[in-house]
Coordinates of N, CA, C and O in Angstrom, one line a residue:
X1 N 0.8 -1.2 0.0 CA 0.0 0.0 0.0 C 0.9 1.2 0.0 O 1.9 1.5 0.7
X2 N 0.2 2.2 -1.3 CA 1.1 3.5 -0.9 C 1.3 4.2 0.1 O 0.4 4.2 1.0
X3 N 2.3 4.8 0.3 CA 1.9 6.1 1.7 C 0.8 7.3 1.2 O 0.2 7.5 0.1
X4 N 0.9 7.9 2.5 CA 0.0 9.1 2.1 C 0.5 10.0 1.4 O 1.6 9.6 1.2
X5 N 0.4 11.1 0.8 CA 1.3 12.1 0.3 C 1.2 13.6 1.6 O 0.4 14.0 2.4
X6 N 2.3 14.0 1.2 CA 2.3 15.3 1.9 C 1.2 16.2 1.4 O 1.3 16.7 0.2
X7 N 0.1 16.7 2.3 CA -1.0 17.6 1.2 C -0.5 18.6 0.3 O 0.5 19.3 0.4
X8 N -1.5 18.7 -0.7 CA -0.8 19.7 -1.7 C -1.2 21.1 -1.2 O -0.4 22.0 -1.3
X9 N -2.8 21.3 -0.5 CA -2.1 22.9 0.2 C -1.5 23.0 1.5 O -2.0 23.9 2.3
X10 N -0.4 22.3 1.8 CA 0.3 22.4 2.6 C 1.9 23.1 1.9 O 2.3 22.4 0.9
X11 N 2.7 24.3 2.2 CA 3.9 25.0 1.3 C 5.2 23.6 1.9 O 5.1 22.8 2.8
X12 N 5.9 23.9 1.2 CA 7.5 23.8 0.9 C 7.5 24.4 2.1 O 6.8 25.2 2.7
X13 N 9.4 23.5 2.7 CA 9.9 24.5 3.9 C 10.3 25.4 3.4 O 10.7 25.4 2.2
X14 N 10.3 26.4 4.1 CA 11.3 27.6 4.3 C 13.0 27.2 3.7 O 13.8 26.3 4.0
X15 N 13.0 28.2 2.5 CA 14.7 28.1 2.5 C 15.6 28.3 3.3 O 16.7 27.8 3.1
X16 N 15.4 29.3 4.4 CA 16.5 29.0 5.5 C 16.7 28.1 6.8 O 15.9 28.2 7.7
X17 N 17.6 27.4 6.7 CA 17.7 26.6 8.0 C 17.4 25.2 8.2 O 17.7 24.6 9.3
X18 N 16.7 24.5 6.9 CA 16.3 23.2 6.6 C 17.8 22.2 6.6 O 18.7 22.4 5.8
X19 N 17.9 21.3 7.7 CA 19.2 20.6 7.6 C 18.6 19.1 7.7 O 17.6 18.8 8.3
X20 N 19.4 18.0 6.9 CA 19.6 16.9 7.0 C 20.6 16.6 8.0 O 21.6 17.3 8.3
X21 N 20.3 15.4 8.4 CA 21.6 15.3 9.9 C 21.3 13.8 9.7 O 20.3 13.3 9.3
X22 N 22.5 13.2 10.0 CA 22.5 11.2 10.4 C 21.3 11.2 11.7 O 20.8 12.0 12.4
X23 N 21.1 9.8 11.6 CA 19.8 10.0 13.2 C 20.8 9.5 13.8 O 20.4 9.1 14.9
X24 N 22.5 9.1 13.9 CA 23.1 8.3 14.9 C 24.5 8.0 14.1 O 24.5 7.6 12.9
X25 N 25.6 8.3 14.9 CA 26.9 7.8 14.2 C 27.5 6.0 14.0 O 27.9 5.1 14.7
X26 N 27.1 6.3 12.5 CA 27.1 4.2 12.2 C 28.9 3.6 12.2 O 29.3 2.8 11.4
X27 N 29.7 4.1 13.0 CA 30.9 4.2 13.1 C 31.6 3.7 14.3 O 32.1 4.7 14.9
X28 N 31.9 2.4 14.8 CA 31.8 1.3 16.0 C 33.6 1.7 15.9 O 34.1 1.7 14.8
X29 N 34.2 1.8 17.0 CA 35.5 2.1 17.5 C 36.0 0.9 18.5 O 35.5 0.7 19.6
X30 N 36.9 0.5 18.1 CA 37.6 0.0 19.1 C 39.4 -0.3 19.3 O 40.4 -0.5 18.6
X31 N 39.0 -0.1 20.6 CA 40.4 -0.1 20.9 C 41.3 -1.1 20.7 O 41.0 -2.2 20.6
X32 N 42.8 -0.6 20.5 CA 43.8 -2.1 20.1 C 44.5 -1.9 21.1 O 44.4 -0.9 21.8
X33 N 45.3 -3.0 21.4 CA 46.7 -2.6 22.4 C 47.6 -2.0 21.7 O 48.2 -1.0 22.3
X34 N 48.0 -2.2 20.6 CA 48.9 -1.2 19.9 C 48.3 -0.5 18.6 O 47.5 -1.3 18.1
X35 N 48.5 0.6 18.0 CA 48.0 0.8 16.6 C 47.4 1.7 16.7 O 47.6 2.4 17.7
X36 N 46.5 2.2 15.6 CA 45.2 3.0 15.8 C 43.9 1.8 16.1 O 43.9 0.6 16.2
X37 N 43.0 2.5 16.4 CA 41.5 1.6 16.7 C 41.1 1.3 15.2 O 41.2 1.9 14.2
X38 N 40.6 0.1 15.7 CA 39.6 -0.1 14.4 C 38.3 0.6 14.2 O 37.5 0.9 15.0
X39 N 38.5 0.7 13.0 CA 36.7 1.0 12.9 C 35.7 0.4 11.8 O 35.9 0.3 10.6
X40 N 34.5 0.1 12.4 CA 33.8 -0.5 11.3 C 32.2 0.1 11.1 O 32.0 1.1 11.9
X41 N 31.5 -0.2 10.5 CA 29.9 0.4 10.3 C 29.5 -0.4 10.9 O 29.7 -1.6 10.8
X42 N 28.3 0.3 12.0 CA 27.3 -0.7 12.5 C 25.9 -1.6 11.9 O 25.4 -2.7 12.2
X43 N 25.7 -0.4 10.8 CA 24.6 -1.1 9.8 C 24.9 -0.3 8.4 O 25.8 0.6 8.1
X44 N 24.1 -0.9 7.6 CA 24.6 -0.7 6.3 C 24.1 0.4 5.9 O 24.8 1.0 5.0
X45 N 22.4 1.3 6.5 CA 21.9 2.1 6.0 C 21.7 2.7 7.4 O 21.4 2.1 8.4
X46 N 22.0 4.6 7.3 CA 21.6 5.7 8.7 C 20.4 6.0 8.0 O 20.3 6.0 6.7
X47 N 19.2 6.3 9.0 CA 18.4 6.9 8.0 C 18.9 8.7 8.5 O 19.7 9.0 9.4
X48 N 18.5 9.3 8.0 CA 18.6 10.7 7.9 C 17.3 11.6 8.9 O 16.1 11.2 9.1
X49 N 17.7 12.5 9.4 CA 16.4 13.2 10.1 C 16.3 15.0 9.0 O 17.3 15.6 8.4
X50 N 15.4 15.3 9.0 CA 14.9 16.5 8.2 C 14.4 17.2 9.2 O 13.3 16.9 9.7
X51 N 15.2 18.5 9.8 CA 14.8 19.3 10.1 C 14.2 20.8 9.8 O 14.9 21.8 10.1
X52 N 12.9 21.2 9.2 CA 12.5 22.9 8.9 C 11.7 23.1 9.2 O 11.0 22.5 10.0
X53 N 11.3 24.5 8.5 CA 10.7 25.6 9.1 C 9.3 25.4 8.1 O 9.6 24.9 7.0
X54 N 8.2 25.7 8.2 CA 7.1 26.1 7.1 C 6.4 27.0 8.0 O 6.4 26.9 9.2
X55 N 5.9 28.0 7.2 CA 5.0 29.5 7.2 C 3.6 28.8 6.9 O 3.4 28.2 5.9
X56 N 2.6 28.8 7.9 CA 1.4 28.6 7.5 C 0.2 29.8 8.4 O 0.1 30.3 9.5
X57 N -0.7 29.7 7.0 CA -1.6 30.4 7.6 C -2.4 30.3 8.8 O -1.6 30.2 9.6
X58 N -3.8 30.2 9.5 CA -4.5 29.8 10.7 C -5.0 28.1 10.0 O -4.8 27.0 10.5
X59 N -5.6 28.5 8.7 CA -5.9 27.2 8.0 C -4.7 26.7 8.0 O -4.2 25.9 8.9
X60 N -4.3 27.0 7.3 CA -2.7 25.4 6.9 C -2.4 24.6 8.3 O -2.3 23.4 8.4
X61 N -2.3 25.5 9.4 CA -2.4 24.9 11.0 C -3.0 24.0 10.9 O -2.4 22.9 10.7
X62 N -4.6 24.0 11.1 CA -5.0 23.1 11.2 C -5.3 21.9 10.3 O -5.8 20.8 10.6
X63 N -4.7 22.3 8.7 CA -4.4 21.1 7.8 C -3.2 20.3 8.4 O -3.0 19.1 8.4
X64 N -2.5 21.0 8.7 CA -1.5 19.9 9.1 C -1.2 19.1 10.5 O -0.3 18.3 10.8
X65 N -2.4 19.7 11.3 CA -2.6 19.2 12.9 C -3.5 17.8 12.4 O -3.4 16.7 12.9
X66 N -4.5 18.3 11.2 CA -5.1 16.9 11.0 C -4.6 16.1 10.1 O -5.3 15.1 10.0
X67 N -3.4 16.2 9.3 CA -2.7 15.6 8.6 C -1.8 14.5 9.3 O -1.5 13.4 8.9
X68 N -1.3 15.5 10.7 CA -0.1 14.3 11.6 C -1.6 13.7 12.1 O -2.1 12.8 11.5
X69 N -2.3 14.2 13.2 CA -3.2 13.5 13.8 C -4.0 12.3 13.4 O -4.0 11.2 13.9
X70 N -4.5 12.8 12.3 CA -5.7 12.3 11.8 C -5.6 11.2 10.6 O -5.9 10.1 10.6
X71 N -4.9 12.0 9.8 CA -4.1 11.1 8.3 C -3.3 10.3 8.7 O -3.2 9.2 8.1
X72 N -2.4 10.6 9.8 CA -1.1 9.6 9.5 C -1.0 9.0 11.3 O -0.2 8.2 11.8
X73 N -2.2 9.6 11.8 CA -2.6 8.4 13.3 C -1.0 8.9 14.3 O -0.7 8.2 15.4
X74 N -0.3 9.9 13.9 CA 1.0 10.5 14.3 C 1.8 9.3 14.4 O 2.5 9.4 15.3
X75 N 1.9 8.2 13.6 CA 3.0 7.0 13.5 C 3.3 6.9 11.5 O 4.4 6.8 10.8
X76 N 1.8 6.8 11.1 CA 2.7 6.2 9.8 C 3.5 6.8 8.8 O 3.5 8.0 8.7
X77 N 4.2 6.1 8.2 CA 5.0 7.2 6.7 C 4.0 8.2 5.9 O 2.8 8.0 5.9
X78 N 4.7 9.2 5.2 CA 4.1 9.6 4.4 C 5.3 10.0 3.3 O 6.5 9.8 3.5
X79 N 4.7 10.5 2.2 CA 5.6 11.1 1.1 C 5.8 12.0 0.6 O 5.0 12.2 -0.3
X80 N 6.6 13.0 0.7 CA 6.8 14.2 0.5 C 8.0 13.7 -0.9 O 8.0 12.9 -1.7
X81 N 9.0 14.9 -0.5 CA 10.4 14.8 -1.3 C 11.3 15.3 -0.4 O 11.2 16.0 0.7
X82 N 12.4 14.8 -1.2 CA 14.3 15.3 -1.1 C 14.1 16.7 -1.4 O 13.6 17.2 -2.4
X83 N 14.5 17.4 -0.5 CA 14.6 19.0 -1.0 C 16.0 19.3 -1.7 O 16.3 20.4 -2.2
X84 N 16.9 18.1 -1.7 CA 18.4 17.8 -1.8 C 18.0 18.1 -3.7 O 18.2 19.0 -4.6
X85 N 17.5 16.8 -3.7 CA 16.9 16.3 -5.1 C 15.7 16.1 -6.2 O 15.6 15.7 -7.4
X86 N 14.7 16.7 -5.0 CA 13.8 16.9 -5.9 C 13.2 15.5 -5.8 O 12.0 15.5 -5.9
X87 N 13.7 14.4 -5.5 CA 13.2 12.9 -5.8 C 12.0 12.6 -4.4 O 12.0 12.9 -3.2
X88 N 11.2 11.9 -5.0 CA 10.3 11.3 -3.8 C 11.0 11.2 -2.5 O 12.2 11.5 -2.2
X89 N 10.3 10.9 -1.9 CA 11.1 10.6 -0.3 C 10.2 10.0 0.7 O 9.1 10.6 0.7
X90 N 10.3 9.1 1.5 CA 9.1 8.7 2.6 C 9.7 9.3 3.9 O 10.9 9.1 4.1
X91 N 9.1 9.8 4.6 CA 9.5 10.2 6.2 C 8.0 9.6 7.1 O 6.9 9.2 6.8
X92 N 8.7 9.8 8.6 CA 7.8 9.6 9.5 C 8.6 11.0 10.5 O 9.8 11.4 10.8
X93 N 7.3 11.4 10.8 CA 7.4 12.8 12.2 C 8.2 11.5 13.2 O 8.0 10.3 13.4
X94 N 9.1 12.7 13.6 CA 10.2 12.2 15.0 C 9.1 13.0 16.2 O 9.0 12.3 17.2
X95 N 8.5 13.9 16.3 CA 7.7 14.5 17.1 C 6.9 15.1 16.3 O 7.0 15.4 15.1
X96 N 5.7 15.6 17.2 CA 4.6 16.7 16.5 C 5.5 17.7 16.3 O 6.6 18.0 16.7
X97 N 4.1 18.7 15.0 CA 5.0 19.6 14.7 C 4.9 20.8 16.0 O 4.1 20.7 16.9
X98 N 5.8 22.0 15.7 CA 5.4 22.8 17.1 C 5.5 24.1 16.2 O 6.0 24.2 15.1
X99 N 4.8 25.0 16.9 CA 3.6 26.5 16.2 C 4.6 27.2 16.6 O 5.2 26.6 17.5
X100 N 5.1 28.3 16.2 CA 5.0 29.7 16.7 C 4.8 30.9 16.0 O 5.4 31.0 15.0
X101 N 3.8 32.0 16.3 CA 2.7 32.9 15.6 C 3.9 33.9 15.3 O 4.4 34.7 16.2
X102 N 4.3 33.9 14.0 CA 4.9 35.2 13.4 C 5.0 36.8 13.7 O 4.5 37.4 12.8
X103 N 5.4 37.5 14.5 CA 5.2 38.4 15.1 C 5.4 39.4 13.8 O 6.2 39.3 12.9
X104 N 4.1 40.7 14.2 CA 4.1 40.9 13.2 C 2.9 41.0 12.0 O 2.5 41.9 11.2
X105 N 2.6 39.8 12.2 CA 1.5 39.4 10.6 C 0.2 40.0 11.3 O -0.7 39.4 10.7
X106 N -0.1 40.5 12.0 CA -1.0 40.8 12.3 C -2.5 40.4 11.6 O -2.7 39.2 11.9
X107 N -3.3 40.7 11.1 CA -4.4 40.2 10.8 C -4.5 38.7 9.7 O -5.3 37.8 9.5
X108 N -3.0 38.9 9.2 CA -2.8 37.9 8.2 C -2.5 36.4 9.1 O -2.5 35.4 8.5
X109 N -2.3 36.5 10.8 CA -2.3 35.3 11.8 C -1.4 34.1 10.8 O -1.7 33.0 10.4
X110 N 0.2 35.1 10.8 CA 1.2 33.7 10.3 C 1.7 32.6 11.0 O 2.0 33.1 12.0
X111 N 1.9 31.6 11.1 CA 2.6 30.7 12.1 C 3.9 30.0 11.2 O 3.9 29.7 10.0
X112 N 4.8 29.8 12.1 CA 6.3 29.2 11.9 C 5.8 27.8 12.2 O 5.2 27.8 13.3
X113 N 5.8 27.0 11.8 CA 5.5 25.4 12.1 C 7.2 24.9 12.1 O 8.0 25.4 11.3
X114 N 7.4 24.1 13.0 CA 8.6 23.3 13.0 C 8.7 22.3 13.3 O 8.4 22.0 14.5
X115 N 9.0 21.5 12.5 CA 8.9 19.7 11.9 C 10.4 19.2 11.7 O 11.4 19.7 11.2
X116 N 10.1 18.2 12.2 CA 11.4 17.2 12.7 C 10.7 15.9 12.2 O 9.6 15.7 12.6
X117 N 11.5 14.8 11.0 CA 11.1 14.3 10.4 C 12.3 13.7 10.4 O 13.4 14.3 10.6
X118 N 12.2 11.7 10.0 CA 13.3 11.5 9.8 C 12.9 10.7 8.3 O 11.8 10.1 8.1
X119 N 13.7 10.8 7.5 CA 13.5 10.0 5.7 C 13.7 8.7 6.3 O 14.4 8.5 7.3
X120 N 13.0 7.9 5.6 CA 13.0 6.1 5.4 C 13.9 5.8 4.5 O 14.1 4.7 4.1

């Protein structure tokens, strides 16, 4: 079964500040009595975590409160994209997303949404 897709009136992150990060260093050390340490990989694939920013309006809030909630039960995959590449991508939320109201937008009620996601 497919995943869900990331909704379409839901924006793109924010171009500043969106980082991919390892979820965990796959790089096992050990010590020798003489030499350097060895080192080897602990598994063959890290998955990656996706950290940004998206701008949403009062609506888009609650599209995407019922999109983790409701659509994806706050556990399953969904499918967005690589902002790297453009190419499909499946993630699952590492946590809900968290609000903060744009200071400023006054009647226009902007919110910073910030989402922490790790790629499959």
């Amino acid at each position: 079964m497919a995943n869900i897709a990331w909704p379409d009136e839901l924006p793109a992150p924010l171009d500043e500040g969106g980082s991919y990060t390892p979820s965990f260093d796959n790089v096992a050390k050990t010590s020798m009595e003489a030499g350097a340490p060895k080192r080897r990989r602990r598994v063959t694939y890290v998955p990656e975590r996706f950290v940004c920013t998206v701008l949403l309006s009062s609506t888009q809030v609650d599209r995407l409160d019922k999109f983790y909630k409701t659509d994806l039960g706050e556990i399953s995959p969904f499918t967005w994209r690589d902002f790297r590449t453009n190419a499909p991508a499946d993630y699952v939320f590492m946590a809900a997303p968290s609000y903060n109201r744009v200071a400023g937008s006054g009647s226009l009620n902007l919110w910073k949404a910030s989402l922490d996601v790790m790629m499959l």
